[in-house]
PDB file of C-alpha atoms in Angstrom:
ATOM      1  CA  MET B 441      24.776 -20.078  34.940  1.00 93.00           C
ATOM      2  CA  GLN B 442      25.691 -18.326  31.678  1.00 88.00           C
ATOM      3  CA  THR B 443      26.046 -14.601  31.303  1.00 92.00           C
ATOM      4  CA  LYS B 444      25.551 -12.378  28.291  1.00 92.00           C
ATOM      5  CA  PRO B 445      26.076  -8.730  27.433  1.00 96.00           C
ATOM      6  CA  TYR B 446      23.180  -6.303  27.403  1.00 96.00           C
ATOM      7  CA  LEU B 447      22.501  -2.797  26.170  1.00 97.00           C
ATOM      8  CA  SER B 448      22.922   0.025  28.701  1.00 98.00           C
ATOM      9  CA  LEU B 449      21.304   3.436  28.344  1.00 98.00           C
ATOM     10  CA  ALA B 450      24.715   4.809  27.427  1.00 98.00           C
ATOM     11  CA  ASP B 451      25.008   2.251  24.623  1.00 98.00           C
ATOM     12  CA  ILE B 452      21.551   3.106  23.347  1.00 98.00           C
ATOM     13  CA  LYS B 453      22.370   6.790  23.249  1.00 98.00           C
ATOM     14  CA  LYS B 454      25.549   6.038  21.246  1.00 98.00           C
ATOM     15  CA  ILE B 455      23.632   3.986  18.729  1.00 98.00           C
ATOM     16  CA  ALA B 456      20.876   6.635  18.452  1.00 98.00           C
ATOM     17  CA  ALA B 457      23.438   9.403  17.977  1.00 98.00           C
ATOM     18  CA  GLY B 458      25.292   7.484  15.255  1.00 98.00           C
ATOM     19  CA  ALA B 459      22.073   6.698  13.409  1.00 98.00           C
ATOM     20  CA  GLU B 460      20.835  10.228  13.694  1.00 98.00           C
ATOM     21  CA  ALA B 461      24.193  11.634  12.388  1.00 98.00           C
ATOM     22  CA  GLU B 462      23.940   9.388   9.335  1.00 98.00           C
ATOM     23  CA  ALA B 463      20.335  10.435   8.627  1.00 98.00           C
ATOM     24  CA  VAL B 464      21.099  14.087   9.114  1.00 98.00           C
ATOM     25  CA  ALA B 465      24.199  13.973   6.893  1.00 98.00           C
ATOM     26  CA  ASN B 466      22.019  12.564   4.070  1.00 98.00           C
ATOM     27  CA  ASN B 467      18.998  14.807   4.834  1.00 98.00           C
ATOM     28  CA  TRP B 468      16.851  11.750   5.451  1.00 98.00           C
ATOM     29  CA  PRO B 469      13.795  12.225   7.746  1.00 98.00           C
ATOM     30  CA  VAL B 470      13.514   8.891   9.499  1.00 98.00           C
ATOM     31  CA  VAL B 471      12.289   7.187  12.672  1.00 98.00           C
ATOM     32  CA  ILE B 472      14.966   5.307  14.582  1.00 98.00           C
ATOM     33  CA  ALA B 473      13.884   2.537  16.993  1.00 98.00           C
ATOM     34  CA  ILE B 474      16.135   0.511  19.252  1.00 98.00           C
ATOM     35  CA  VAL B 475      14.939  -2.654  21.043  1.00 98.00           C
ATOM     36  CA  ASP B 476      16.544  -5.150  23.400  1.00 98.00           C
ATOM     37  CA  ASP B 477      17.008  -8.867  22.668  1.00 97.00           C
ATOM     38  CA  GLY B 478      13.373  -9.582  23.591  1.00 96.00           C
ATOM     39  CA  GLY B 479      12.087  -6.957  21.147  1.00 96.00           C
ATOM     40  CA  HIS B 480      11.152  -4.480  23.885  1.00 97.00           C
ATOM     41  CA  LEU B 481      11.322  -0.866  22.800  1.00 98.00           C
ATOM     42  CA  LEU B 482      14.152   1.086  24.473  1.00 98.00           C
ATOM     43  CA  TRP B 483      14.381   4.138  22.177  1.00 98.00           C
ATOM     44  CA  LEU B 484      12.176   5.793  19.592  1.00 98.00           C
ATOM     45  CA  GLN B 485      13.151   8.978  17.770  1.00 98.00           C
ATOM     46  CA  ARG B 486      11.116  10.591  15.031  1.00 98.00           C
ATOM     47  CA  GLN B 487      12.999  13.202  13.157  1.00 98.00           C
ATOM     48  CA  ASP B 488      11.357  16.326  11.786  1.00 98.00           C
ATOM     49  CA  GLY B 489       9.610  15.572   8.523  1.00 98.00           C
ATOM     50  CA  ALA B 490       9.393  11.792   9.065  1.00 98.00           C
ATOM     51  CA  ALA B 491       6.039  10.218   8.173  1.00 97.00           C
ATOM     52  CA  PRO B 492       3.861   9.372  11.198  1.00 97.00           C
ATOM     53  CA  LEU B 493       3.412   5.792   9.936  1.00 96.00           C
ATOM     54  CA  SER B 494       7.212   5.311  10.260  1.00 96.00           C
ATOM     55  CA  SER B 495       6.778   5.464  14.054  1.00 97.00           C
ATOM     56  CA  HIS B 496       4.980   2.161  13.843  1.00 95.00           C
ATOM     57  CA  ILE B 497       7.140   0.529  11.129  1.00 95.00           C
ATOM     58  CA  ALA B 498      10.562   1.226  12.643  1.00 97.00           C
ATOM     59  CA  PRO B 499       9.924  -0.536  15.984  1.00 97.00           C
ATOM     60  CA  ALA B 500       8.376  -3.456  14.141  1.00 95.00           C
ATOM     61  CA  LYS B 501      11.442  -3.827  11.917  1.00 96.00           C
ATOM     62  CA  ALA B 502      13.666  -3.727  15.032  1.00 97.00           C
ATOM     63  CA  ARG B 503      11.475  -6.241  16.858  1.00 96.00           C
ATOM     64  CA  VAL B 504      11.552  -8.720  13.983  1.00 94.00           C
ATOM     65  CA  SER B 505      15.313  -8.373  13.702  1.00 96.00           C
ATOM     66  CA  ALA B 506      15.916  -8.928  17.420  1.00 96.00           C
ATOM     67  CA  LEU B 507      13.562 -11.868  17.785  1.00 94.00           C
ATOM     68  CA  GLY B 508      14.720 -13.439  14.513  1.00 93.00           C
ATOM     69  CA  ARG B 509      18.363 -12.675  15.237  1.00 96.00           C
ATOM     70  CA  ARG B 510      18.950 -11.587  11.681  1.00 95.00           C
ATOM     71  CA  GLU B 511      18.268  -8.602   9.468  1.00 96.00           C
ATOM     72  CA  SER B 512      14.588  -8.163   8.670  1.00 94.00           C
ATOM     73  CA  LYS B 513      15.408  -8.201   4.977  1.00 95.00           C
ATOM     74  CA  ILE B 514      15.673 -12.006   5.144  1.00 92.00           C
ATOM     75  CA  TYR B 515      11.948 -12.209   5.812  1.00 88.00           C
ATOM     76  CA  GLU B 516      11.068  -9.717   3.096  1.00 87.00           C
ATOM     77  CA  ASP B 517      13.176 -11.751   0.640  1.00 90.00           C
ATOM     78  CA  MET B 518      11.371 -14.979   1.667  1.00 89.00           C
ATOM     79  CA  ILE B 519       8.020 -13.383   0.890  1.00 86.00           C
ATOM     80  CA  ASN B 520       9.123 -11.850  -2.335  1.00 88.00           C
ATOM     81  CA  ASN B 521      10.585 -15.203  -3.455  1.00 92.00           C
ATOM     82  CA  GLY B 522       7.145 -16.859  -3.097  1.00 90.00           C
ATOM     83  CA  ARG B 523       6.863 -17.943   0.486  1.00 90.00           C
ATOM     84  CA  THR B 524       3.732 -15.882   0.929  1.00 85.00           C
ATOM     85  CA  ALA B 525       2.520 -18.042   3.822  1.00 84.00           C
ATOM     86  CA  PHE B 526       4.995 -16.114   5.915  1.00 78.00           C
ATOM     87  CA  LEU B 527       2.610 -13.196   5.714  1.00 80.00           C
ATOM     88  CA  SER B 528       0.353 -14.995   8.155  1.00 81.00           C
ATOM     89  CA  ALA B 529       3.062 -14.893  10.895  1.00 78.00           C
ATOM     90  CA  PRO B 530       1.597 -13.776  14.161  1.00 75.00           C
ATOM     91  CA  ALA B 531       2.108 -10.292  15.595  1.00 69.00           C
ATOM     92  CA  PRO B 532       4.526  -8.848  16.413  1.00 64.00           C
ATOM     93  CA  MET B 533       6.314 -10.475  13.442  1.00 69.00           C
ATOM     94  CA  ALA B 534       3.905  -9.672  10.658  1.00 68.00           C
ATOM     95  CA  ASP B 535       4.235  -5.923  11.064  1.00 74.00           C
ATOM     96  CA  GLY B 536       7.982  -5.716  10.507  1.00 80.00           C
ATOM     97  CA  LEU B 537       8.762  -8.108   7.674  1.00 83.00           C
ATOM     98  CA  LEU B 538      10.473  -5.314   5.705  1.00 91.00           C
ATOM     99  CA  GLU B 539      14.086  -4.418   5.140  1.00 93.00           C
ATOM    100  CA  GLY B 540      15.395  -1.978   7.675  1.00 95.00           C
ATOM    101  CA  GLY B 541      15.868  -3.976  10.857  1.00 97.00           C
ATOM    102  CA  VAL B 542      19.493  -4.869  11.833  1.00 98.00           C
ATOM    103  CA  PRO B 543      20.538  -6.908  14.850  1.00 98.00           C
ATOM    104  CA  ILE B 544      23.075  -5.564  17.361  1.00 98.00           C
ATOM    105  CA  ILE B 545      25.602  -8.356  17.988  1.00 98.00           C
ATOM    106  CA  VAL B 546      28.082  -8.211  20.830  1.00 97.00           C
ATOM    107  CA  ASP B 547      30.509 -11.060  21.517  1.00 95.00           C
ATOM    108  CA  GLY B 548      28.338 -13.369  19.404  1.00 95.00           C
ATOM    109  CA  HIS B 549      25.107 -12.476  21.255  1.00 96.00           C
ATOM    110  CA  VAL B 550      22.194 -10.592  19.795  1.00 98.00           C
ATOM    111  CA  VAL B 551      21.624  -7.959  22.431  1.00 98.00           C
ATOM    112  CA  GLY B 552      18.974  -6.005  20.492  1.00 98.00           C
ATOM    113  CA  ALA B 553      18.313  -4.450  17.119  1.00 98.00           C
ATOM    114  CA  VAL B 554      17.861  -1.143  15.343  1.00 98.00           C
ATOM    115  CA  GLY B 555      14.957  -0.516  13.065  1.00 98.00           C
ATOM    116  CA  VAL B 556      14.739   2.502  10.763  1.00 98.00           C
ATOM    117  CA  SER B 557      11.917   3.672   8.523  1.00 98.00           C
ATOM    118  CA  GLY B 558      11.369   6.714   6.388  1.00 98.00           C
ATOM    119  CA  VAL B 559      13.445   6.459   3.284  1.00 98.00           C
ATOM    120  CA  LYS B 560      14.348   3.718   0.761  1.00 97.00           C
ATOM    121  CA  SER B 561      14.953   0.336   2.489  1.00 96.00           C
ATOM    122  CA  ALA B 562      18.645   0.249   1.715  1.00 97.00           C
ATOM    123  CA  GLU B 563      18.944   3.731   3.157  1.00 98.00           C
ATOM    124  CA  ASP B 564      17.094   2.654   6.279  1.00 98.00           C
ATOM    125  CA  VAL B 565      19.681  -0.155   6.657  1.00 98.00           C
ATOM    126  CA  GLN B 566      22.512   2.346   6.113  1.00 98.00           C
ATOM    127  CA  VAL B 567      21.220   4.501   8.957  1.00 98.00           C
ATOM    128  CA  ALA B 568      20.722   1.497  11.241  1.00 98.00           C
ATOM    129  CA  LYS B 569      24.243   0.123  10.603  1.00 98.00           C
ATOM    130  CA  ALA B 570      25.760   3.557  11.164  1.00 98.00           C
ATOM    131  CA  GLY B 571      24.138   3.542  14.564  1.00 98.00           C
ATOM    132  CA  ILE B 572      25.452   0.114  15.426  1.00 98.00           C
ATOM    133  CA  ALA B 573      28.930   1.039  14.211  1.00 98.00           C
ATOM    134  CA  ALA B 574      28.921   4.028  16.676  1.00 98.00           C
ATOM    135  CA  LEU B 575      28.679   1.484  19.524  1.00 94.00           C
ATOM    136  CA  ASN B 576      32.208   0.283  18.744  1.00 83.00           C
TER     137      ASN B 576
END
């Protein structure tokens, strides 16, 4: 039987703290979502001033990234480059086909993902990657 790493609560708290620190340092009101490798929500944090809709978008971005094992931007790029049929992907995929979801990779295994929503897409990614960097 094979084994693989997984996210502990302590890991999730480190990721959330790193992401929050990046958002606060830039004065970005965002929602931070962390999911496991199956796309199940483990953490959701809505900062003061973040739009309520971002509470739905951030977990969807994280879910897409975890299940697809890649950044959610890949899917947004596919659609923007003319593969509009991808818009008919079934839920939970269709909701998070936007830049801002980043997989958490440990020892070559995708163990989860971080999704961020609330500012420009590249800034969402910056916050997510800062959170993941805090894990190391």
